[in-house]
Short mmCIF file of C-alpha atoms in Angstrom, two decimals:
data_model
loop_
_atom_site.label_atom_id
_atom_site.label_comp_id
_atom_site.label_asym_id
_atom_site.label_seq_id
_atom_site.Cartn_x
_atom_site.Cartn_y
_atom_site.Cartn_z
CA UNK P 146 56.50 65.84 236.49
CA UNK P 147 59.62 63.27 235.19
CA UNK P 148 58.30 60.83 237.44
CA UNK P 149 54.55 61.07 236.49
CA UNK P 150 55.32 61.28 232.76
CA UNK P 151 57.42 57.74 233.01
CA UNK P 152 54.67 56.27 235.18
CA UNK P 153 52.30 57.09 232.27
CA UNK P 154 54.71 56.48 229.40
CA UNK P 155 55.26 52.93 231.15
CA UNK P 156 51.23 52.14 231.29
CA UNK P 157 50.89 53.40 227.51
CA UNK P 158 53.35 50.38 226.32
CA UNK P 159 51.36 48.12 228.62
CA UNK P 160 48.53 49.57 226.73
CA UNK P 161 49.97 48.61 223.21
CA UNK P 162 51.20 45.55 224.64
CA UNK P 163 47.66 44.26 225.57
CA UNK P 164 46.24 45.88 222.06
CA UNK P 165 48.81 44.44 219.95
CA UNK P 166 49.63 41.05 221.74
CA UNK P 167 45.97 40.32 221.50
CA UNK P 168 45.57 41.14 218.43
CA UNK P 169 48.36 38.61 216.83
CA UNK P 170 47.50 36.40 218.88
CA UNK P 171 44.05 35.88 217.36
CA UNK P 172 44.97 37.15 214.03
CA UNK P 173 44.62 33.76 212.53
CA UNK P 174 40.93 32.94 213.82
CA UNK P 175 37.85 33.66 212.05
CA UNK P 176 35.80 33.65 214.44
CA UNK P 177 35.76 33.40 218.45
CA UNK P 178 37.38 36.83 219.59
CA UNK P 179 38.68 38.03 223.19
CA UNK P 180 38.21 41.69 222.81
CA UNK P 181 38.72 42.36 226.28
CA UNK P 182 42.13 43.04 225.91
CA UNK P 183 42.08 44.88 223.27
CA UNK P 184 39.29 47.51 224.83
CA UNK P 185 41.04 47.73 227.83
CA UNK P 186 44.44 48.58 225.93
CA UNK P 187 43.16 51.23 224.01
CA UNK P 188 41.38 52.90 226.71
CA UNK P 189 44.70 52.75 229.24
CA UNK P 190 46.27 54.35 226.30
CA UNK P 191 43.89 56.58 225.09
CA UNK P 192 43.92 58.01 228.94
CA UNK P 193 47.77 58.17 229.11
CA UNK P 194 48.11 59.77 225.75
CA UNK P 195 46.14 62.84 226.99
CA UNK P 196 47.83 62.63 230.49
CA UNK P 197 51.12 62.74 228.96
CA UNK P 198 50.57 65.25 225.99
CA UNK P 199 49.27 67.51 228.62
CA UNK P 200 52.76 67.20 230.77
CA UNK P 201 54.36 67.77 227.86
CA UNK P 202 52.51 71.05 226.65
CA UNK P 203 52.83 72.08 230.43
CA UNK P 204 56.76 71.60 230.81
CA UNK P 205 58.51 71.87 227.50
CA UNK P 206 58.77 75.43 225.62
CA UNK P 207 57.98 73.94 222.36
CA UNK P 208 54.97 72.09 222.90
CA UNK P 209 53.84 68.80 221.76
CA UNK P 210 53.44 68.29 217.88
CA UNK P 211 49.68 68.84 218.05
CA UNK P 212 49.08 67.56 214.74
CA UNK P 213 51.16 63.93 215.19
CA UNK P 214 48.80 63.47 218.52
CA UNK P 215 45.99 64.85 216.85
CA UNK P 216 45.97 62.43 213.97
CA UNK P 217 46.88 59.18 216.59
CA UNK P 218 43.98 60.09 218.78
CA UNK P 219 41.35 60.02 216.28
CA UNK P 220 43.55 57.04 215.22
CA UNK P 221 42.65 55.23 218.93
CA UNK P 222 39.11 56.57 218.90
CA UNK P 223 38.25 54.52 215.41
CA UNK P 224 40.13 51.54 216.92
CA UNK P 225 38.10 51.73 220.35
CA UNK P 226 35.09 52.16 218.21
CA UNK P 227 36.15 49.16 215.67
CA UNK P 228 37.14 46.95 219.11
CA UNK P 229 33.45 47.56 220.85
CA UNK P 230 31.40 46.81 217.42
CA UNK P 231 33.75 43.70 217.18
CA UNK P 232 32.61 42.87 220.44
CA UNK P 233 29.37 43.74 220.20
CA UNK P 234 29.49 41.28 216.69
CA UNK P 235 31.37 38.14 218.81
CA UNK P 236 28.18 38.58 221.40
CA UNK P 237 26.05 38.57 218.66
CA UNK P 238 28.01 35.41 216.78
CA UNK P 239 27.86 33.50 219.90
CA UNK P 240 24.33 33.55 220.26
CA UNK P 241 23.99 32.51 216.76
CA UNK P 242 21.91 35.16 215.77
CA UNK P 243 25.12 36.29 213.62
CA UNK P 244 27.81 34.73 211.06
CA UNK P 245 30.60 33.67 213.21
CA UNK P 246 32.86 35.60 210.94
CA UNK P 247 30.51 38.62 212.00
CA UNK P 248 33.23 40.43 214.21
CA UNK P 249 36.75 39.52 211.98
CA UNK P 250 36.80 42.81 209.72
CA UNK P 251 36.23 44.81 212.74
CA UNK P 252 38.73 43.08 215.29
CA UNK P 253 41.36 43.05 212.37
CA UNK P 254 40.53 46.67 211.56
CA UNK P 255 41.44 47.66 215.34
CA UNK P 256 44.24 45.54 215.73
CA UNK P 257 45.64 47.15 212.20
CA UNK P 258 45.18 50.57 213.70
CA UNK P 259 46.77 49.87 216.52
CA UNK P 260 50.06 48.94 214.08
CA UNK P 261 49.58 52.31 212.31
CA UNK P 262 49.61 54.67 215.45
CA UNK P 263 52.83 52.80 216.87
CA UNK P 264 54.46 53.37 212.79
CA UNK P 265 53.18 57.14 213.32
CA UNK P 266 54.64 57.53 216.91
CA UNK P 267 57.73 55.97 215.35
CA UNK P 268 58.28 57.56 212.00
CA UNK P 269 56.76 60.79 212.05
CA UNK P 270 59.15 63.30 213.55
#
């Protein structure tokens, strides 16, 4: 189970590293956004979240803080959520039957929740 848990634990930084790096990367733009990044990150680590929060209720006395992952999966949800309407927005944008600034709250919105659930995995102990 080690092994597994590492393999998952590895793919849920690449996860936050696709979220996150696309995020500041286009944090400047107003317009223009590559959500495919982003989407795929928060699925990979909305996946290995549950993979690895059931390995750890299934080896480890104690459990898994059920509140802390409770409170960053509804935290990943939103920002999946926020990531497809801001994609759904930069369609919409591109076609000109939008703003072009149709999709920034959104994208930012994701890309800030993203921040908060890596300062929650961090900080709350």
């Amino acid at each position: 189970m080690s092994v597994l848990f590492n393999i998952l634990l590895i793919l849920h930084f690449l996860g936050l590293a696709a979220v996150i790096g696309a995020f500041l990367v286009q944090v400047r733009r107003k317009g223009g956004f590559q959500t495919f990044w982003p989407i795929t990150g928060l699925i990979v680590q909305l996946v290995t979240g549950l993979g690895m929060m059931g390995i750890i209720d299934a080896t480890h006395d104690g459990g898994a803080n059920h509140a802390k992952l409770g409170v960053k999966l509804v935290i990943a949800a939103v920002a999946l959520v926020l990531a497809f309407v801001a994609r759904a927005r930069q369609k919409r944008a591109d076609s000109g039957a939008a703003k072009p600034k149709a999709a920034l709250p959104f994208f930012h919105s994701a890309g800030a929740l993203a921040i908060v659930n890596v300062l929650i995995a961090v900080l709350w102990s």
